[in-house]
Amino acid sequence: MAFEVPKLTDRQQEVISHWQSFNVPGQWLIGQPDKDGVVEAIMKGENIEWSLTIEPFGESAESSREPGGTWVDGITV
């Protein structure tokens, strides 16, 4: 089955690379950009989940939670 790879701006890729550099084990899921170019990225780890909402120019909002818990603004690594 084929799937479309998200088209990220260079700035969006920089934000994702920054968070991946913390080497927290988990699976990254990156959605397609919406009509405004905003991308949602989720990292699902064993004890933590991250949610990144990334604008085309790299501005982002981050949230984290324990799996199944309540989302909290900001991420602590």
mmCIF file of N, CA and C in Angstrom:
data_model
loop_
_atom_site.group_PDB
_atom_site.id
_atom_site.type_symbol
_atom_site.label_atom_id
_atom_site.label_comp_id
_atom_site.label_asym_id
_atom_site.label_seq_id
_atom_site.Cartn_x
_atom_site.Cartn_y
_atom_site.Cartn_z
ATOM 1 N N MET A 1 0.843 -1.162 0.000
ATOM 2 C CA MET A 1 0.000 0.000 0.000
ATOM 3 C C MET A 1 0.897 1.237 0.000
ATOM 4 N N ALA A 2 0.613 2.173 -0.868
ATOM 5 C CA ALA A 2 1.395 3.401 -0.957
ATOM 6 C C ALA A 2 0.811 4.455 -0.021
ATOM 7 N N PHE A 3 1.666 5.345 0.427
ATOM 8 C CA PHE A 3 1.208 6.461 1.234
ATOM 9 C C PHE A 3 2.023 7.688 0.860
ATOM 10 N N GLU A 4 1.462 8.853 1.147
ATOM 11 C CA GLU A 4 2.126 10.105 0.792
ATOM 12 C C GLU A 4 2.994 10.571 1.958
ATOM 13 N N VAL A 5 4.245 10.881 1.666
ATOM 14 C CA VAL A 5 5.161 11.398 2.676
ATOM 15 C C VAL A 5 4.855 12.883 2.859
ATOM 16 N N PRO A 6 4.721 13.350 4.124
ATOM 17 C CA PRO A 6 4.425 14.763 4.339
ATOM 18 C C PRO A 6 5.504 15.661 3.738
ATOM 19 N N LYS A 7 5.082 16.771 3.152
ATOM 20 C CA LYS A 7 6.015 17.758 2.612
ATOM 21 C C LYS A 7 6.199 18.833 3.667
ATOM 22 N N LEU A 8 7.363 18.837 4.317
ATOM 23 C CA LEU A 8 7.656 19.790 5.375
ATOM 24 C C LEU A 8 8.531 20.916 4.849
ATOM 25 N N THR A 9 8.365 22.107 5.436
ATOM 26 C CA THR A 9 9.291 23.189 5.122
ATOM 27 C C THR A 9 10.615 22.893 5.826
ATOM 28 N N ASP A 10 11.667 23.568 5.423
ATOM 29 C CA ASP A 10 12.962 23.385 6.085
ATOM 30 C C ASP A 10 12.858 23.698 7.573
ATOM 31 N N ARG A 11 12.118 24.744 7.927
ATOM 32 C CA ARG A 11 11.964 25.129 9.340
ATOM 33 C C ARG A 11 11.195 24.064 10.125
ATOM 34 N N GLN A 12 10.152 23.483 9.531
ATOM 35 C CA GLN A 12 9.413 22.416 10.212
ATOM 36 C C GLN A 12 10.319 21.214 10.436
ATOM 37 N N GLN A 13 11.140 20.878 9.442
ATOM 38 C CA GLN A 13 12.064 19.752 9.588
ATOM 39 C C GLN A 13 13.079 20.033 10.690
ATOM 40 N N GLU A 14 13.535 21.287 10.816
ATOM 41 C CA GLU A 14 14.471 21.651 11.886
ATOM 42 C C GLU A 14 13.851 21.419 13.260
ATOM 43 N N VAL A 15 12.574 21.799 13.422
ATOM 44 C CA VAL A 15 11.895 21.614 14.707
ATOM 45 C C VAL A 15 11.802 20.126 15.040
ATOM 46 N N ILE A 16 11.396 19.313 14.086
ATOM 47 C CA ILE A 16 11.280 17.872 14.329
ATOM 48 C C ILE A 16 12.649 17.270 14.623
ATOM 49 N N SER A 17 13.666 17.667 13.883
ATOM 50 C CA SER A 17 15.025 17.159 14.123
ATOM 51 C C SER A 17 15.508 17.535 15.518
ATOM 52 N N HIS A 18 15.177 18.746 15.963
ATOM 53 C CA HIS A 18 15.560 19.181 17.315
ATOM 54 C C HIS A 18 14.990 18.220 18.358
ATOM 55 N N TRP A 19 13.689 17.915 18.264
ATOM 56 C CA TRP A 19 13.064 17.035 19.251
ATOM 57 C C TRP A 19 13.561 15.598 19.121
ATOM 58 N N GLN A 20 13.824 15.148 17.892
ATOM 59 C CA GLN A 20 14.354 13.797 17.715
ATOM 60 C C GLN A 20 15.761 13.678 18.290
ATOM 61 N N SER A 21 16.502 14.790 18.373
ATOM 62 C CA SER A 21 17.879 14.753 18.877
ATOM 63 C C SER A 21 17.950 14.390 20.356
ATOM 64 N N PHE A 22 16.831 14.452 21.086
ATOM 65 C CA PHE A 22 16.827 14.047 22.488
ATOM 66 C C PHE A 22 16.883 12.527 22.634
ATOM 67 N N ASN A 23 16.726 11.809 21.524
ATOM 68 C CA ASN A 23 16.842 10.350 21.487
ATOM 69 C C ASN A 23 15.933 9.643 22.489
ATOM 70 N N VAL A 24 14.727 10.167 22.674
ATOM 71 C CA VAL A 24 13.739 9.482 23.503
ATOM 72 C C VAL A 24 13.142 8.375 22.649
ATOM 73 N N PRO A 25 13.229 7.108 23.107
ATOM 74 C CA PRO A 25 12.716 6.010 22.287
ATOM 75 C C PRO A 25 11.210 6.143 22.064
ATOM 76 N N GLY A 26 10.813 5.994 20.824
ATOM 77 C CA GLY A 26 9.394 6.061 20.500
ATOM 78 C C GLY A 26 9.176 6.129 19.008
ATOM 79 N N GLN A 27 7.923 6.084 18.622
ATOM 80 C CA GLN A 27 7.534 6.120 17.217
ATOM 81 C C GLN A 27 7.014 7.512 16.883
ATOM 82 N N TRP A 28 7.570 8.096 15.818
ATOM 83 C CA TRP A 28 7.133 9.410 15.358
ATOM 84 C C TRP A 28 6.066 9.253 14.279
ATOM 85 N N LEU A 29 4.975 9.998 14.412
ATOM 86 C CA LEU A 29 3.900 10.035 13.427
ATOM 87 C C LEU A 29 3.756 11.489 12.991
ATOM 88 N N ILE A 30 3.901 11.757 11.693
ATOM 89 C CA ILE A 30 3.854 13.121 11.183
ATOM 90 C C ILE A 30 2.725 13.220 10.167
ATOM 91 N N GLY A 31 1.788 14.114 10.429
ATOM 92 C CA GLY A 31 0.630 14.274 9.562
ATOM 93 C C GLY A 31 0.917 15.139 8.349
ATOM 94 N N GLN A 32 -0.028 15.153 7.446
ATOM 95 C CA GLN A 32 0.048 16.014 6.271
ATOM 96 C C GLN A 32 -0.223 17.461 6.689
ATOM 97 N N PRO A 33 0.422 18.431 6.036
ATOM 98 C CA PRO A 33 0.122 19.835 6.334
ATOM 99 C C PRO A 33 -1.352 20.139 6.046
ATOM 100 N N ASP A 34 -1.955 20.979 6.906
ATOM 101 C CA ASP A 34 -3.329 21.398 6.643
ATOM 102 C C ASP A 34 -3.330 22.529 5.614
ATOM 103 N N LYS A 35 -4.474 23.137 5.367
ATOM 104 C CA LYS A 35 -4.585 24.164 4.318
ATOM 105 C C LYS A 35 -3.709 25.382 4.590
ATOM 106 N N ASP A 36 -3.318 25.594 5.857
ATOM 107 C CA ASP A 36 -2.444 26.710 6.220
ATOM 108 C C ASP A 36 -0.980 26.296 6.310
ATOM 109 N N GLY A 37 -0.690 25.020 6.022
ATOM 110 C CA GLY A 37 0.681 24.525 6.078
ATOM 111 C C GLY A 37 1.121 24.056 7.449
ATOM 112 N N VAL A 38 0.199 24.000 8.410
ATOM 113 C CA VAL A 38 0.523 23.571 9.772
ATOM 114 C C VAL A 38 0.582 22.045 9.825
ATOM 115 N N VAL A 39 1.603 21.531 10.504
ATOM 116 C CA VAL A 39 1.821 20.085 10.609
ATOM 117 C C VAL A 39 1.689 19.660 12.071
ATOM 118 N N GLU A 40 1.061 18.516 12.296
ATOM 119 C CA GLU A 40 0.970 17.910 13.620
ATOM 120 C C GLU A 40 1.907 16.708 13.644
ATOM 121 N N ALA A 41 2.784 16.674 14.642
ATOM 122 C CA ALA A 41 3.694 15.536 14.817
ATOM 123 C C ALA A 41 3.461 14.961 16.210
ATOM 124 N N ILE A 42 3.390 13.647 16.294
ATOM 125 C CA ILE A 42 3.184 12.946 17.564
ATOM 126 C C ILE A 42 4.337 11.969 17.756
ATOM 127 N N MET A 43 4.897 11.937 18.966
ATOM 128 C CA MET A 43 5.883 10.919 19.315
ATOM 129 C C MET A 43 5.248 10.083 20.414
ATOM 130 N N LYS A 44 5.130 8.785 20.162
ATOM 131 C CA LYS A 44 4.553 7.871 21.143
ATOM 132 C C LYS A 44 5.668 7.000 21.696
ATOM 133 N N GLY A 45 6.005 7.223 22.959
ATOM 134 C CA GLY A 45 7.023 6.428 23.628
ATOM 135 C C GLY A 45 6.384 5.509 24.653
ATOM 136 N N GLU A 46 7.211 4.746 25.345
ATOM 137 C CA GLU A 46 6.699 3.793 26.328
ATOM 138 C C GLU A 46 6.047 4.503 27.514
ATOM 139 N N ASN A 47 6.686 5.580 28.002
ATOM 140 C CA ASN A 47 6.181 6.269 29.186
ATOM 141 C C ASN A 47 5.802 7.725 28.937
ATOM 142 N N ILE A 48 5.880 8.178 27.692
ATOM 143 C CA ILE A 48 5.626 9.585 27.388
ATOM 144 C C ILE A 48 5.106 9.722 25.962
ATOM 145 N N GLU A 49 4.274 10.715 25.742
ATOM 146 C CA GLU A 49 3.818 11.066 24.394
ATOM 147 C C GLU A 49 4.022 12.563 24.219
ATOM 148 N N TRP A 50 4.507 12.964 23.058
ATOM 149 C CA TRP A 50 4.683 14.374 22.726
ATOM 150 C C TRP A 50 3.767 14.718 21.573
ATOM 151 N N SER A 51 3.258 15.930 21.575
ATOM 152 C CA SER A 51 2.471 16.464 20.470
ATOM 153 C C SER A 51 3.081 17.804 20.078
ATOM 154 N N LEU A 52 3.447 17.931 18.810
ATOM 155 C CA LEU A 52 4.017 19.174 18.293
ATOM 156 C C LEU A 52 3.109 19.697 17.190
ATOM 157 N N THR A 53 2.702 20.936 17.292
ATOM 158 C CA THR A 53 1.969 21.618 16.233
ATOM 159 C C THR A 53 2.936 22.637 15.660
ATOM 160 N N ILE A 54 3.311 22.481 14.378
ATOM 161 C CA ILE A 54 4.402 23.272 13.809
ATOM 162 C C ILE A 54 3.907 24.095 12.619
ATOM 163 N N GLU A 55 4.053 25.415 12.735
ATOM 164 C CA GLU A 55 3.700 26.348 11.660
ATOM 165 C C GLU A 55 4.748 26.253 10.544
ATOM 166 N N PRO A 56 4.431 26.730 9.340
ATOM 167 C CA PRO A 56 5.382 26.642 8.222
ATOM 168 C C PRO A 56 6.732 27.313 8.480
ATOM 169 N N PHE A 57 6.755 28.401 9.286
ATOM 170 C CA PHE A 57 8.015 29.101 9.528
ATOM 171 C C PHE A 57 8.731 28.604 10.779
ATOM 172 N N GLY A 58 8.251 27.502 11.372
ATOM 173 C CA GLY A 58 8.944 26.867 12.478
ATOM 174 C C GLY A 58 8.410 27.180 13.860
ATOM 175 N N GLU A 59 7.459 28.118 13.977
ATOM 176 C CA GLU A 59 6.865 28.355 15.285
ATOM 177 C C GLU A 59 6.126 27.089 15.689
ATOM 178 N N SER A 60 6.191 26.745 16.987
ATOM 179 C CA SER A 60 5.551 25.494 17.383
ATOM 180 C C SER A 60 4.941 25.602 18.772
ATOM 181 N N ALA A 61 3.994 24.720 19.023
ATOM 182 C CA ALA A 61 3.397 24.541 20.336
ATOM 183 C C ALA A 61 3.615 23.085 20.703
ATOM 184 N N GLU A 62 4.059 22.852 21.926
ATOM 185 C CA GLU A 62 4.377 21.499 22.352
ATOM 186 C C GLU A 62 3.535 21.117 23.561
ATOM 187 N N SER A 63 3.133 19.864 23.606
ATOM 188 C CA SER A 63 2.422 19.304 24.752
ATOM 189 C C SER A 63 2.969 17.915 25.014
ATOM 190 N N SER A 64 2.821 17.457 26.256
ATOM 191 C CA SER A 64 3.245 16.096 26.589
ATOM 192 C C SER A 64 2.234 15.489 27.556
ATOM 193 N N ARG A 65 2.284 14.175 27.663
ATOM 194 C CA ARG A 65 1.438 13.466 28.617
ATOM 195 C C ARG A 65 1.988 12.067 28.817
ATOM 196 N N GLU A 66 1.594 11.457 29.928
ATOM 197 C CA GLU A 66 1.814 10.032 30.087
ATOM 198 C C GLU A 66 0.771 9.362 29.212
ATOM 199 N N PRO A 67 1.071 8.189 28.639
ATOM 200 C CA PRO A 67 0.094 7.534 27.766
ATOM 201 C C PRO A 67 -1.286 7.438 28.434
ATOM 202 N N GLY A 68 -2.290 7.949 27.738
ATOM 203 C CA GLY A 68 -3.658 7.919 28.240
ATOM 204 C C GLY A 68 -3.991 9.026 29.219
ATOM 205 N N GLY A 69 -3.001 9.857 29.568
ATOM 206 C CA GLY A 69 -3.223 10.935 30.528
ATOM 207 C C GLY A 69 -3.715 12.206 29.864
ATOM 208 N N THR A 70 -3.677 13.281 30.616
ATOM 209 C CA THR A 70 -4.106 14.589 30.142
ATOM 210 C C THR A 70 -2.927 15.327 29.534
ATOM 211 N N TRP A 71 -3.149 15.999 28.395
ATOM 212 C CA TRP A 71 -2.093 16.771 27.747
ATOM 213 C C TRP A 71 -1.746 17.978 28.610
ATOM 214 N N VAL A 72 -0.439 18.239 28.744
ATOM 215 C CA VAL A 72 0.081 19.378 29.494
ATOM 216 C C VAL A 72 0.909 20.219 28.538
ATOM 217 N N ASP A 73 0.667 21.538 28.509
ATOM 218 C CA ASP A 73 1.450 22.414 27.634
ATOM 219 C C ASP A 73 2.903 22.425 28.073
ATOM 220 N N GLY A 74 3.786 22.443 27.086
ATOM 221 C CA GLY A 74 5.219 22.411 27.358
ATOM 222 C C GLY A 74 5.698 20.984 27.493
ATOM 223 N N ILE A 75 6.944 20.755 27.117
ATOM 224 C CA ILE A 75 7.531 19.415 27.181
ATOM 225 C C ILE A 75 8.766 19.477 28.061
ATOM 226 N N THR A 76 8.882 18.556 28.985
ATOM 227 C CA THR A 76 10.081 18.432 29.805
ATOM 228 C C THR A 76 10.838 17.207 29.346
ATOM 229 N N VAL A 77 12.104 17.407 29.014
ATOM 230 C CA VAL A 77 12.932 16.288 28.549
ATOM 231 C C VAL A 77 13.900 15.928 29.646
#
